[in-house]
Each structure stands twice: as structure tokens, then as C-alpha cells.
Amino acid sequence: MCGIVGYIGTKEAIPIILNGLRRLEYRGYDSAGIAYLNGDNTLKVFKKKGKVNELVKHLKNIPTNIHIAIGHTRWATHGAPNDINAHPQLSASGKITVIHNGIIENYSIIKEALIKQGYNFVSETDTEVIANLIEEIQSRDGVILSEAVRLALNEVIGAYAIVVMSSDFPDELIAARKSSPLVIGIGENEFFLASDATPIVEHTKNVVYLNDEEIVSVKNDGTFLIKTIENKIKTPFIEELQMELEMLERGGYDYFMLKEIYEQPTTVKDSMRGRLNLEKGTISLGGIKDYEHKLMNAPRIILLACGTSWHAALIGEYLFEDLARIPVEVDYASEFRYRNPIIKEEDVVIAISQSGETLDTMAAIELAKSKGATVLGICNVVGSTISRITDAGCYTHAGPEIGVASTKAFTAQVTILTLMALLLARKKGTITDTHYHQILIELDKIPAKIEAVLKISKQIEKIAAEFKDARNFLYLGRAYNFPIALEGALKLKEISYIHAEGYPAAEMKHGPIALIDEEMPVVVIATNQSAYEKITNNIMEVKARRGKIIAIVAEGNGKIKELADYAIEIPETEEILSPLLSIIPLQILAYHIALMRGCNVDQPRNLAKSVTVE
Ligand code: G6P
């Protein structure tokens, strides 16, 4: 969602901001804007609906000799995506400008009060309210900019990451956060402000992650000061970014999504690196070592997530219950937080999030913590909010995921959940030695087997060509592959805009079967050894209604291959590991169908990579 970038220092600011905005494009947005202070301290603002390229065209000439500027990509919440509602938003006097990510819940009350005091509003945004509120406080109380921002933030309710620039304070930028992310990059006499580290990494590796309700003032004399909104000075904790610039480039691939699909043999290996020791037959997860005992004795594990991460959580449920015999509850973070859930102190909550910034997941974590539960995290983005607010956790180490549709982060999440479940099963003695070692050996082979699936991409592309014009798709799976049916359907609808539904295969008879005719492609994930006969029956039921079967089968599994209209053979593996392989052809299928339909694979319409509002 909205992307924020700011710069103050000695270099040319505009190219840094525009480049930063391009790096943030992956978060999802529908308009972009930039503001800067000219040498004569006048504020200039340019905003445009559409992509950053539209903004660049609108700018015509890139201004030079600019050393302080801010930029924004907006994902519309209050007001349509148009030039006026785009950020930066200006205060009534035109002296203060604000970029904002989040939602101010009490904005209409503040707006009414400001209107009564004579303020006019030109946009429909809650952000313009912040700009005017800061202006009002500054003139009313005669305080400096940072103090006015602090006082204003004491009046607002909601989520925000903001950056404020004022023509009366040309030597500083003020930024603050609550529930929405904000990172400060520290260079040589220069500072970068951004929603995440992607616009910063090419300039500096030294960063400070701002905490909730903190305000920072960064100045062009190289100094910075962090305070809380209660006015307490904070000592900054400077961290080194573990990210490399190449990780943010397409590296020869046409799309980030394709690159990320192809990275999976490596990323799955990376998520196991240093954790799975095949020779010794051990699994060690350093991040949660101190919590192993708690997990083993937990009466219940609650897995919380949103989107694709929720699908990984569903696989986690099968894994923990099947292997470690621990009761598991899986919930959408957004539902959990509002359903007055029963949470006990002995419960262990595991929050799963690629970005580590999903607002609903963060709120669900806070709720669980407030009830005394232990909360662990499985995050991909190092230093993200969720990784910091949880008691402990494991990083997935899949590297930056830029494509909005999650691929490599998902397989990395499933890998971590598999390692966790195996570790607990071993410690609890709920798995036999033989089975444990068999799975470890198979797990070690998964990267090579993913590699083998990637080699049949051409065959999947041909199937994609057959079905690119379909209006609906049904995905069916059972047991470990039921969440894969959900995830396969999600991939397709996210990027191709074809309506797709995932269903547990047995549930087909309770509704979706009514939709089946010769127009309906049905993707069946039929690799499970345990439910082979049952899934064969489901296929027969679809065929009897002339639906077209695309079956994902394990090599050598002849019967379903014969029955299916199209069969995609993937390597055989242990059933509990099969999701790590069966999702790959579904990612490739969705990718090719979307491409053939002319869709923007990496930045699908209306979607955001990091959902920082409710
Ligand atoms: C958005 C993204 C999805 C992601 C979901 C949860 O909807 O587009 O790809 O699965 O948020 O995000 P998280 O970062 O918490 O995994």
C-alpha cells in the first residue's frame, strides 16, 4: 500500500525520490506525487493519477539543485484515485506539505473543527486534514514544526506513517509512525525516509526502524532526533540492512513474479540453511529455541495470518496436528481480532506474514499479547514490525519479494512450518525414528524436485493457452493439498482477474458441482497417496458433467493421468511435503494465463503487497 520516500542532504534530491518511488511501486498504488523545496524556499508539488511514469511526464524537466524532497505512491482509501487526492497534500497556506500512509479515523471531526476556523479543503483525503491541523497548531501555539507535528499526532486517532516538509523549516523533514511502517536511512550528512528499506539500500545500509508513536526530525546538518509523541527523547538503535541491491532487480527475467517462482529451489534451501542438518538428523531453529518447551506443552497453537500467509497457516495446521499432535486453530487475523476470541496464557500464537507489516495481523498479535499468550512470528522482511513485536520467531529468508502475488515467500513459510512441526514431533516423540529420518531426507531433496517442476514450464504454458479465456476456474484438493487448491485459485484470480475458487474436493458436491459444464476448467491436485481413490471419484464426477480436468499428479501415478484432460506430472514425495511441489505448477499456470490476457503480472490492479490499513 502507500509508499513513502523522503530525502534531505547534499545530493540531488529529485532523482533519489523518483527512483525511490519506482522501488516502492511493488507495494501497490494508483497515483503518485512529489514535493520539493526550491532554492528560494518555495514549495513545489506535482501529483498525477496513474503510475510513476505519468508523474515523470508531468514533471517535464527534472528540477536540479534540490536537496530536500518527499514523494508518495497512493493506494486510495479516502477519495477516488485522482490528481487532487494524490499526495503530497498541502496545508491551506501552501507552506506545509504531508505524505501519509494509513487511515486517520477521527479525520471528519477534526476537519469540521478546522472548517469552522476558516480552513478550506480541496481534496477528500484524511491527509489534508493532518496538514491543516499541523498548520493550525503551529500558528495557534507559536511552536516549531516538530512540536506542531507532535501535538497534532496527539489529537489524531488511527494509523499513520507521515513525512512533513515546511517552507518555513527548509533544513528539516519530520516523520512519524503509528501502525504503518517507516524506516530512516542514515548516510553521510544525509537522511532517507521510506516505508521500507527498498528505496534506501542503494544509498546506505545503516537504518533505524521507527517505533510506534515516535517522531523523528532529520536535518541537513547531519543530525537527527527521535522523540515519542509524549515528548520523551529516544536513543536510536542503528541496524545494518541485510539486503543487497541485486535482490531488488529483475535479474534478466521479464517479471519479478517469474524471477521469484524460479528462485524457489534456492529460497527453500535458504530457509532450511543452518537449520536442517541431514548428517546429524537434527533440526534447530535458533530464533525459537527458548520457546520450544512452551510450544511442546502448549494446549493449543493458534496460527494467524492473512492472504497467502493464511494458506500457509492452513498447511501448518495439518503439519502440527498430524506430526506433533498439538491442537491447532487457524484464523484470519482480521476475524480473530474482532471475534472476542478465547486466548489463554499457555496458548502459543504464531503469526505468519511475508511483509511483517499487515495491519490486521499486527492488531491480532497485540490482542493475543494483551491476554498473556506467547506470540511467535514467521516473517520474511527482516526488521519488520511483526518481527519486532513478537516474543521470538523465525525468518523465512526468501529475500525481498516484489511481485504482489506471493510465491517464494509462501514456499518458505511452508518450509519453516514443516521444520517447526518436525522439531516438535521429534521432541515430543510423536513421530517414529524411521518416519522422521525419511522426511528429513525427502525435505533435503525438495529444492531439486522444485527445479524439476520448473523444467516443465513449457507444457504448463500450453495448457495456459488452452484456458486463457475461461471465465471461471475451480481448484480442488484434499488434506495437505486443500490449502494448495485455495492458494492456486488465489494466484489465478489475483493476477489474471479470472474468477477462481478453491475447494476441498469432497465439498464439491455441496455447491460448486452446480457450476460444472464444458466451459469449466477444474484443476485437481491429485498427488495425495492417502486420498487417491477418493480424488479419482471426484474427477469422475466432474467428467460426468463434461468439466475439463487439469490434474496435478505425482510421476508414475497412471490412473488419474489417464482420466484427466491435461495432466501435469510432478516428482513424487512424502505427502506432508507435497504442497511444496504441487503449488509450483499452479503458480506457473496463473503466471502464463495472466500474461496471455495482457495483465500486469507484478502489479495487479487494486492489490497491494503490504496491506497497512484494516
Ligand atoms: C496482501 C498481499 C498478499 C499477502 C497478504 C498478506 O494481500 O498481496 O500477497 O499474502 O497481503 O500479507 P503478509 O505480508 O502479511 O503475508
XYZ file of C-alpha atoms and ligand atoms in Angstrom:
630
model
C 0.000 0.000 0.000
C 1.003 3.663 0.035
C 4.716 4.199 -0.341
C 6.611 6.993 1.337
C 10.024 8.334 0.451
C 11.897 11.407 1.628
C 15.392 12.815 1.255
C 17.401 15.587 2.873
C 21.116 16.031 2.261
C 23.685 17.274 -0.182
C 22.822 15.209 -3.273
C 20.268 15.932 -5.996
C 17.015 15.021 -4.269
C 14.608 14.560 -7.184
C 16.304 11.561 -8.873
C 16.590 9.918 -5.434
C 12.867 10.417 -4.800
C 11.768 9.236 -8.256
C 13.997 6.188 -8.061
C 12.668 5.530 -4.566
C 9.088 5.745 -5.811
C 9.890 3.186 -8.513
C 11.295 0.862 -5.868
C 8.066 1.249 -3.894
C 5.802 0.568 -6.888
C 5.557 -3.088 -5.887
C 3.570 -2.151 -2.788
C 0.557 -1.300 -4.981
C -0.748 2.198 -5.742
C -2.947 4.219 -8.051
C -1.394 7.716 -8.060
C 1.970 9.275 -7.335
C 3.306 12.640 -6.282
C 6.371 14.574 -5.294
C 7.084 17.819 -3.406
C 10.328 19.719 -3.021
C 11.703 22.944 -1.709
C 13.289 25.223 -4.264
C 16.473 27.178 -3.536
C 14.255 30.201 -2.663
C 12.310 28.019 -0.170
C 9.132 27.830 -2.182
C 7.249 24.556 -2.075
C 6.520 22.825 -5.368
C 4.106 19.921 -5.634
C 3.457 17.642 -8.627
C 0.909 14.822 -8.474
C -0.620 12.524 -11.018
C -3.119 9.706 -11.159
C -1.550 6.535 -12.533
C 1.971 5.199 -12.497
C 5.227 6.932 -11.543
C 5.994 7.289 -15.266
C 2.937 9.533 -15.618
C 4.283 11.698 -12.828
C 7.672 11.915 -14.526
C 5.988 13.027 -17.776
C 4.034 15.623 -15.807
C 7.250 16.933 -14.236
C 8.654 17.501 -17.769
C 12.119 18.619 -16.665
C 13.673 17.101 -13.603
C 14.473 20.063 -11.339
C 18.096 20.314 -10.209
C 19.815 21.856 -7.194
C 17.124 20.437 -4.944
C 18.293 18.920 -1.658
C 15.092 18.305 0.241
C 12.086 16.465 -1.204
C 9.373 13.917 -0.477
C 7.465 11.513 -2.696
C 4.466 9.226 -2.383
C 2.621 6.424 -4.100
C -1.025 6.424 -3.006
C -3.371 3.464 -2.660
C -6.734 5.200 -2.404
C -8.716 4.956 0.823
C -10.418 8.336 1.395
C -11.411 9.683 -2.001
C -11.013 8.395 -5.534
C -7.576 7.924 -7.087
C -7.177 11.255 -8.903
C -4.661 14.081 -9.163
C -6.254 16.117 -6.361
C -6.422 13.305 -3.824
C -2.879 12.166 -4.618
C -0.205 13.059 -2.054
C 1.657 15.223 -1.080
C -1.216 17.240 0.373
C -0.704 20.917 1.114
C -1.944 22.959 4.066
C -4.219 25.923 3.363
C -1.339 28.424 3.353
C 0.667 26.216 0.984
C 3.560 26.193 3.450
C 3.258 22.688 4.873
C 3.056 19.506 2.881
C 2.379 15.981 4.102
C 2.612 12.448 2.725
C 0.786 9.768 4.626
C 0.234 6.025 4.738
C -2.642 4.791 6.912
C -6.079 5.988 7.903
C -6.976 8.765 10.347
C -10.206 7.528 11.891
C -11.334 10.803 13.510
C -10.473 12.922 10.484
C -14.032 14.143 9.880
C -14.351 15.576 13.424
C -11.017 17.394 13.086
C -11.963 18.562 9.592
C -15.245 20.042 10.803
C -13.451 21.930 13.576
C -10.884 23.266 11.100
C -13.602 24.331 8.646
C -15.219 26.322 11.451
C -11.899 28.094 11.889
C -11.886 29.075 8.247
C -9.864 26.287 6.635
C -10.840 25.220 3.118
C -10.217 21.720 1.875
C -9.573 20.862 -1.726
C -9.226 17.086 -1.522
C -11.293 14.312 0.044
C -8.300 12.919 1.931
C -7.678 12.500 5.625
C -4.090 13.581 4.891
C -5.045 17.162 4.049
C -6.623 17.277 7.500
C -3.252 16.448 9.082
C -1.526 19.184 7.049
C -4.046 21.790 8.174
C -4.087 20.586 11.759
C -0.299 20.993 11.959
C -0.602 24.455 10.436
C -3.335 25.452 12.866
C -1.377 24.259 15.918
C 1.775 25.959 14.713
C 0.131 29.337 14.293
C -2.054 28.967 17.424
C 0.751 27.887 19.776
C 3.683 29.539 18.005
C 5.704 26.305 18.147
C 8.351 24.891 15.835
C 7.347 22.364 13.170
C 8.376 19.188 15.008
C 6.421 20.279 18.085
C 3.359 21.123 15.995
C 3.524 17.662 14.404
C 3.836 16.056 17.827
C 0.855 17.962 19.201
C -1.196 17.212 16.082
C -0.479 13.498 16.386
C -1.758 13.601 19.945
C -5.113 14.615 18.503
C -5.420 12.026 15.763
C -6.768 8.507 16.171
C -5.777 5.908 13.642
C -2.803 4.573 11.738
C -0.141 6.683 10.138
C 3.305 6.945 8.743
C 3.839 10.546 7.709
C 6.550 12.811 6.451
C 6.122 16.558 6.802
C 8.027 19.290 4.978
C 7.578 23.031 5.509
C 8.887 26.045 3.620
C 9.360 27.766 6.992
C 11.698 24.957 8.104
C 13.787 24.296 4.976
C 16.509 22.439 6.872
C 14.493 19.534 8.184
C 11.990 16.802 7.493
C 9.725 15.467 10.214
C 8.458 11.903 10.125
C 6.339 9.835 12.494
C 4.653 6.468 12.646
C 1.896 4.524 14.313
C 0.965 1.085 12.944
C 2.311 1.922 9.468
C 5.996 1.304 8.770
C 8.735 3.919 8.490
C 12.468 3.422 8.110
C 15.191 6.074 8.424
C 18.299 5.604 6.298
C 21.397 7.311 7.660
C 24.046 8.404 5.158
C 26.921 10.906 5.262
C 25.200 14.169 6.164
C 22.047 12.909 4.527
C 18.904 11.054 5.515
C 16.405 8.913 3.685
C 12.900 8.224 4.919
C 10.870 5.390 3.457
C 8.060 2.909 4.033
C 10.534 0.065 3.722
C 14.205 -0.386 3.054
C 13.907 -0.903 -0.718
C 14.476 2.770 -1.680
C 17.276 3.079 0.878
C 19.523 0.075 0.269
C 21.333 1.570 -2.740
C 22.331 4.609 -0.674
C 23.141 3.306 2.780
C 22.980 0.139 4.854
C 22.523 1.974 8.155
C 18.914 2.216 9.182
C 16.720 2.931 12.164
C 13.229 1.443 12.278
C 10.955 3.982 13.873
C 8.689 2.560 16.569
C 5.019 3.289 17.042
C 4.242 6.799 18.265
C 7.754 8.059 17.608
C 8.642 11.224 15.725
C 11.945 11.942 14.090
C 13.413 15.197 12.904
C 16.180 14.729 10.318
C 18.258 17.787 9.462
C 20.589 18.779 6.672
C 23.417 19.351 9.185
C 23.539 15.557 9.607
C 21.790 15.433 12.984
C 18.584 13.668 13.885
C 16.426 13.394 16.960
C 13.783 10.826 17.847
C 11.081 11.570 20.408
C 7.878 9.861 21.420
C 4.623 11.681 20.925
C 4.684 12.104 24.727
C 7.861 14.134 24.194
C 10.408 11.660 25.590
C 13.761 11.585 23.790
C 14.680 8.110 22.490
C 18.120 6.647 21.853
C 18.148 5.376 18.271
C 19.117 1.774 17.542
C 21.043 1.772 14.277
C 20.876 -1.543 12.386
C 22.668 -2.787 9.305
C 20.483 -3.789 6.360
C 20.915 -7.398 5.292
C 19.608 -6.656 1.800
C 21.599 -6.352 -1.430
C 20.623 -4.161 -4.360
C 20.590 -7.098 -6.839
C 17.790 -8.644 -4.807
C 15.585 -5.768 -5.900
C 16.333 -6.113 -9.614
C 14.625 -8.401 -12.139
C 17.959 -10.011 -12.979
C 17.147 -10.870 -16.606
C 13.584 -12.047 -16.005
C 10.652 -10.264 -17.646
C 8.745 -10.060 -14.393
C 9.561 -10.212 -10.702
C 6.923 -12.894 -10.243
C 8.657 -15.143 -12.759
C 12.025 -14.484 -11.115
C 10.559 -15.298 -7.720
C 8.935 -18.517 -8.968
C 12.299 -19.588 -10.380
C 14.152 -18.626 -7.208
C 12.252 -21.207 -5.175
C 14.817 -24.024 -5.329
C 17.237 -21.553 -3.737
C 14.840 -19.854 -1.346
C 13.512 -23.127 0.049
C 17.132 -24.187 0.559
C 17.877 -20.826 2.196
C 15.018 -21.224 4.626
C 16.463 -24.596 5.696
C 20.097 -23.429 5.716
C 21.766 -23.908 9.083
C 18.508 -25.348 10.426
C 18.280 -28.796 8.865
C 21.337 -30.972 9.450
C 20.832 -34.132 7.473
C 24.023 -35.860 8.633
C 23.191 -35.439 12.276
C 19.483 -35.840 11.659
C 18.726 -32.641 13.566
C 16.621 -29.533 13.163
C 17.493 -26.381 15.054
C 15.531 -23.174 14.945
C 17.665 -20.697 16.863
C 15.027 -17.965 16.885
C 12.529 -20.033 18.865
C 14.953 -22.181 20.885
C 13.869 -20.631 24.175
C 10.234 -21.307 23.343
C 10.480 -24.993 22.344
C 9.328 -26.151 25.734
C 6.403 -23.780 25.705
C 5.398 -24.956 22.236
C 5.697 -28.637 23.126
C 3.432 -28.154 26.115
C 1.025 -25.744 24.536
C -2.576 -26.911 24.842
C -3.185 -25.147 21.562
C -1.326 -23.354 18.806
C -3.179 -20.503 17.120
C -1.957 -19.631 13.635
C -2.855 -16.134 12.467
C -2.321 -14.598 9.054
C -3.933 -13.005 6.010
C -3.973 -13.845 2.294
C -1.382 -16.291 1.051
C 0.190 -16.462 4.504
C -3.163 -17.741 5.784
C -2.954 -20.571 3.268
C 0.483 -21.435 4.632
C -1.088 -21.397 8.110
C -3.674 -23.951 6.966
C -0.870 -26.270 5.910
C 0.687 -25.584 9.315
C -2.490 -26.894 10.933
C -2.150 -30.224 9.124
C 1.548 -30.410 9.976
C 1.325 -29.599 13.705
C -1.673 -31.823 14.316
C -0.504 -34.698 12.155
C 3.137 -34.787 13.244
C 3.317 -33.159 16.682
C -0.235 -33.913 17.853
C -0.807 -30.372 19.066
C -4.319 -28.960 18.562
C -4.243 -26.053 16.146
C -6.617 -23.250 15.339
C -6.117 -21.189 12.206
C -7.733 -17.816 11.874
C -7.747 -14.822 9.606
C -6.103 -12.119 11.701
C -8.916 -9.735 10.771
C -11.586 -12.113 12.093
C -9.656 -13.181 15.174
C -9.199 -9.647 16.440
C -12.902 -8.835 16.281
C -14.493 -12.057 17.455
C -13.673 -11.828 21.149
C -11.509 -14.966 20.968
C -10.697 -17.150 23.950
C -6.958 -16.827 24.498
C -5.151 -18.488 27.380
C -1.693 -17.749 28.723
C -0.472 -21.245 27.821
C -1.552 -20.802 24.193
C 1.136 -20.145 21.649
C 0.173 -17.864 18.808
C 2.203 -17.980 15.608
C 1.697 -15.012 13.303
C 2.736 -15.552 9.702
C 3.445 -12.602 7.438
C 5.657 -12.061 4.427
C 5.865 -8.296 4.852
C 5.665 -8.271 8.615
C 3.551 -5.128 8.268
C -0.011 -6.364 7.706
C -2.125 -4.205 9.976
C -4.734 -6.818 10.885
C -2.031 -9.344 11.759
C -0.278 -6.759 13.909
C -3.503 -5.936 15.751
C -4.257 -9.639 16.303
C -0.754 -10.074 17.781
C -1.284 -7.178 20.176
C -4.587 -8.686 21.271
C -3.019 -12.102 21.921
C -0.146 -10.464 23.826
C -2.552 -8.465 25.955
C -4.171 -11.747 27.036
C -0.804 -13.128 28.077
C -0.225 -15.607 25.228
C 3.235 -16.208 23.832
C 3.406 -14.865 20.297
C 5.929 -16.094 17.754
C 6.396 -14.759 14.246
C 7.255 -16.210 10.866
C 8.243 -13.212 8.749
C 10.159 -12.659 5.570
C 11.108 -8.996 5.896
C 13.955 -8.631 8.345
C 13.374 -5.832 10.857
C 9.664 -5.589 10.002
C 7.200 -4.562 12.688
C 5.835 -8.071 13.283
C 9.332 -9.445 13.707
C 9.873 -6.809 16.385
C 6.590 -7.016 18.288
C 6.562 -10.817 18.616
C 8.326 -12.584 21.512
C 10.518 -14.553 19.131
C 10.352 -16.110 15.708
C 11.936 -17.447 12.556
C 12.745 -15.507 9.432
C 11.896 -17.268 6.197
C 14.986 -15.866 4.431
C 13.344 -15.867 0.998
C 14.783 -12.430 0.183
C 12.709 -9.431 -0.949
C 9.500 -10.453 -2.685
C 8.479 -7.764 -5.159
C 5.696 -9.429 -7.192
C 2.393 -8.662 -5.472
C 1.267 -12.274 -5.821
C 3.257 -14.156 -3.208
C 5.193 -17.199 -4.449
C 8.611 -17.786 -2.904
C 7.542 -16.348 0.451
C 4.747 -18.947 0.577
C 7.001 -21.946 -0.025
C 9.469 -20.539 2.502
C 6.681 -20.182 5.098
C 5.583 -23.773 4.485
C 9.206 -24.911 4.828
C 9.542 -23.197 8.213
C 6.243 -24.633 9.444
C 7.414 -28.092 8.335
C 10.686 -27.686 10.230
C 8.825 -26.472 13.332
C 6.349 -29.358 13.254
C 9.109 -31.927 12.743
C 11.194 -30.431 15.539
C 8.276 -30.580 17.952
C 7.246 -34.057 16.830
C 10.777 -35.324 17.433
C 10.973 -33.691 20.872
C 7.547 -34.941 21.864
C 8.159 -38.416 20.494
C 5.052 -38.315 18.322
C 6.931 -39.430 15.215
C 8.835 -42.664 14.695
C 12.571 -42.504 14.066
C 12.163 -44.030 10.645
C 9.470 -41.652 9.534
C 11.365 -38.642 10.899
C 14.532 -39.556 9.018
C 12.608 -40.388 5.839
C 11.012 -36.949 5.879
C 14.336 -35.228 6.559
C 15.920 -36.991 3.592
C 12.964 -36.025 1.393
C 12.962 -32.444 2.648
C 16.568 -32.106 1.619
C 15.584 -33.197 -1.915
C 12.721 -30.713 -2.266
C 14.808 -27.895 -3.869
C 15.976 -30.272 -6.631
C 12.435 -31.502 -7.130
C 11.151 -27.917 -7.440
C 13.860 -27.450 -10.057
C 12.419 -30.442 -11.932
C 8.912 -28.935 -11.854
C 10.244 -25.657 -13.252
C 11.588 -27.606 -16.229
C 8.056 -28.497 -17.376
C 7.040 -24.849 -17.562
C 6.578 -25.072 -21.387
C 3.979 -27.808 -21.005
C 2.106 -25.691 -18.448
C 2.296 -22.703 -20.805
C 0.479 -24.775 -23.462
C -2.271 -25.618 -21.005
C -2.487 -21.925 -20.092
C -3.047 -21.101 -23.780
C -6.000 -23.543 -23.879
C -7.714 -21.936 -20.889
C -6.710 -18.291 -21.016
C -10.232 -17.223 -21.993
C -12.055 -19.193 -19.317
C -14.320 -17.084 -17.118
C -14.215 -19.345 -14.071
C -11.876 -21.926 -12.624
C -12.389 -24.419 -9.862
C -9.462 -25.805 -7.852
C -9.911 -28.966 -5.809
C -7.615 -30.616 -3.316
C -7.738 -32.779 -0.227
C -5.877 -32.830 3.090
C -2.419 -31.215 2.722
C -3.395 -30.123 -0.759
C -6.681 -28.471 0.140
C -4.814 -25.240 1.090
C -2.960 -25.599 -2.219
C -6.315 -25.543 -4.042
C -7.076 -22.275 -2.226
C -3.658 -20.833 -2.990
C -3.743 -21.929 -6.655
C -7.132 -20.245 -7.090
C -5.894 -17.113 -5.324
C -2.852 -16.877 -7.610
C -5.074 -17.051 -10.683
C -7.631 -14.501 -9.573
C -5.031 -12.071 -8.221
C -3.131 -11.683 -11.452
C -5.437 -12.771 -14.316
C -8.758 -11.444 -12.905
C -10.437 -14.756 -13.734
C -12.869 -15.811 -11.060
C -11.403 -18.859 -9.354
C -12.457 -20.800 -6.297
C -10.564 -23.327 -4.254
C -12.497 -26.077 -2.523
C -11.867 -29.212 -0.524
C -12.554 -31.847 -3.171
C -15.222 -33.597 -1.123
C -17.130 -30.355 -0.660
C -17.594 -30.017 -4.406
C -20.848 -31.922 -4.166
C -22.196 -29.325 -1.739
C -22.372 -26.492 -4.221
C -19.655 -25.967 -6.817
C -20.758 -29.012 -8.796
C -23.732 -26.933 -9.919
C -21.310 -24.720 -11.859
C -19.669 -27.509 -13.805
C -20.252 -27.726 -17.537
C -17.987 -27.992 -20.593
C -16.870 -24.374 -20.034
C -15.468 -25.037 -16.565
C -11.804 -25.964 -16.107
C -11.277 -27.871 -12.877
C -7.749 -28.074 -11.519
C -7.393 -31.126 -9.303
C -4.373 -31.533 -7.072
C -4.177 -35.299 -7.079
C -0.771 -36.095 -5.651
C -2.001 -37.374 -2.276
C -1.345 -41.029 -1.757
C -3.865 -41.257 1.082
C -6.918 -39.959 -0.746
C -6.055 -41.214 -4.224
C -9.220 -43.253 -4.736
C -11.431 -40.542 -3.348
C -9.957 -37.888 -5.569
C -10.338 -40.242 -8.539
C -14.053 -40.367 -7.758
C -14.228 -36.571 -7.644
C -12.604 -36.447 -11.070
C -15.201 -38.893 -12.418
C -17.949 -36.673 -11.051
C -16.517 -33.644 -12.865
C -16.058 -35.590 -16.088
C -19.628 -36.863 -15.962
C -20.661 -33.215 -16.215
C -18.207 -32.519 -19.055
C -15.925 -30.305 -16.972
C -12.303 -30.148 -18.159
C -9.807 -31.701 -15.775
C -6.305 -30.346 -15.340
C -4.707 -32.739 -12.868
C -1.510 -32.293 -10.915
C -0.275 -35.839 -10.442
C 2.787 -37.484 -8.960
C 5.037 -39.164 -11.507
C 4.099 -42.721 -12.244
C 0.560 -42.336 -10.950
C -1.079 -43.702 -14.065
C -4.785 -43.822 -13.364
C -5.547 -40.125 -12.871
C -3.214 -39.239 -15.696
C -5.414 -41.326 -17.991
C -8.620 -39.748 -16.730
C -7.514 -36.129 -16.909
C -7.839 -33.949 -19.990
C -4.468 -32.472 -19.096
C -2.048 -33.968 -16.606
C 0.919 -32.174 -15.102
C 3.346 -34.687 -13.638
C 5.486 -33.589 -10.745
C 8.025 -35.624 -8.752
C 6.772 -37.984 -6.089
C 7.442 -37.008 -2.479
C 6.243 -37.563 1.078
C 2.616 -36.486 1.311
C 3.316 -33.951 4.048
C 5.848 -32.232 1.779
C 3.720 -32.373 -1.360
C 2.389 -28.768 -1.037
C 5.939 -27.531 -1.619
C 5.853 -29.130 -5.051
C 2.199 -29.004 -6.063
C 1.956 -25.222 -5.725
C 4.722 -24.640 -8.293
C 2.750 -25.659 -11.454
C -0.205 -23.618 -10.196
C 1.970 -20.519 -9.842
C 3.301 -21.079 -13.370
C -0.206 -21.657 -14.759
C -1.510 -18.428 -13.219
C 1.530 -16.516 -14.440
C 1.119 -17.623 -18.081
C -2.632 -17.127 -18.167
C -2.233 -13.598 -16.772
C 0.496 -12.802 -19.275
C -1.584 -14.099 -22.190
C -4.503 -11.940 -21.058
C -2.249 -8.888 -21.106
C -2.395 -8.325 -17.354
C 0.253 -6.588 -15.288
C 1.612 -9.663 -13.549
C 3.731 -7.852 -10.965
C 1.332 -5.067 -10.089
C -2.218 -6.379 -10.443
C -4.991 -3.820 -10.299
C -6.289 -2.775 -6.872
C -3.934 -5.073 -4.967
C -1.246 -4.071 -2.539
C 1.796 -6.024 -1.486
C 1.726 -4.797 2.032
C -1.727 -4.139 3.469
C -1.171 -1.441 6.040
C -4.812 -0.496 6.573
C -7.657 -2.592 8.004
C -1.599 -8.840 0.514
C -0.633 -9.420 -0.498
C -0.644 -10.941 -0.394
C -0.325 -11.367 1.032
C -1.259 -10.712 2.042
C -0.769 -10.924 3.460
O -2.898 -9.155 0.171
O -0.988 -9.030 -1.810
O 0.326 -11.481 -1.270
O -0.439 -12.750 1.125
O -1.301 -9.295 1.833
O 0.453 -10.263 3.596
P 1.616 -10.651 4.571
O 2.711 -9.694 4.218
O 1.088 -10.451 5.960
O 1.986 -12.065 4.310
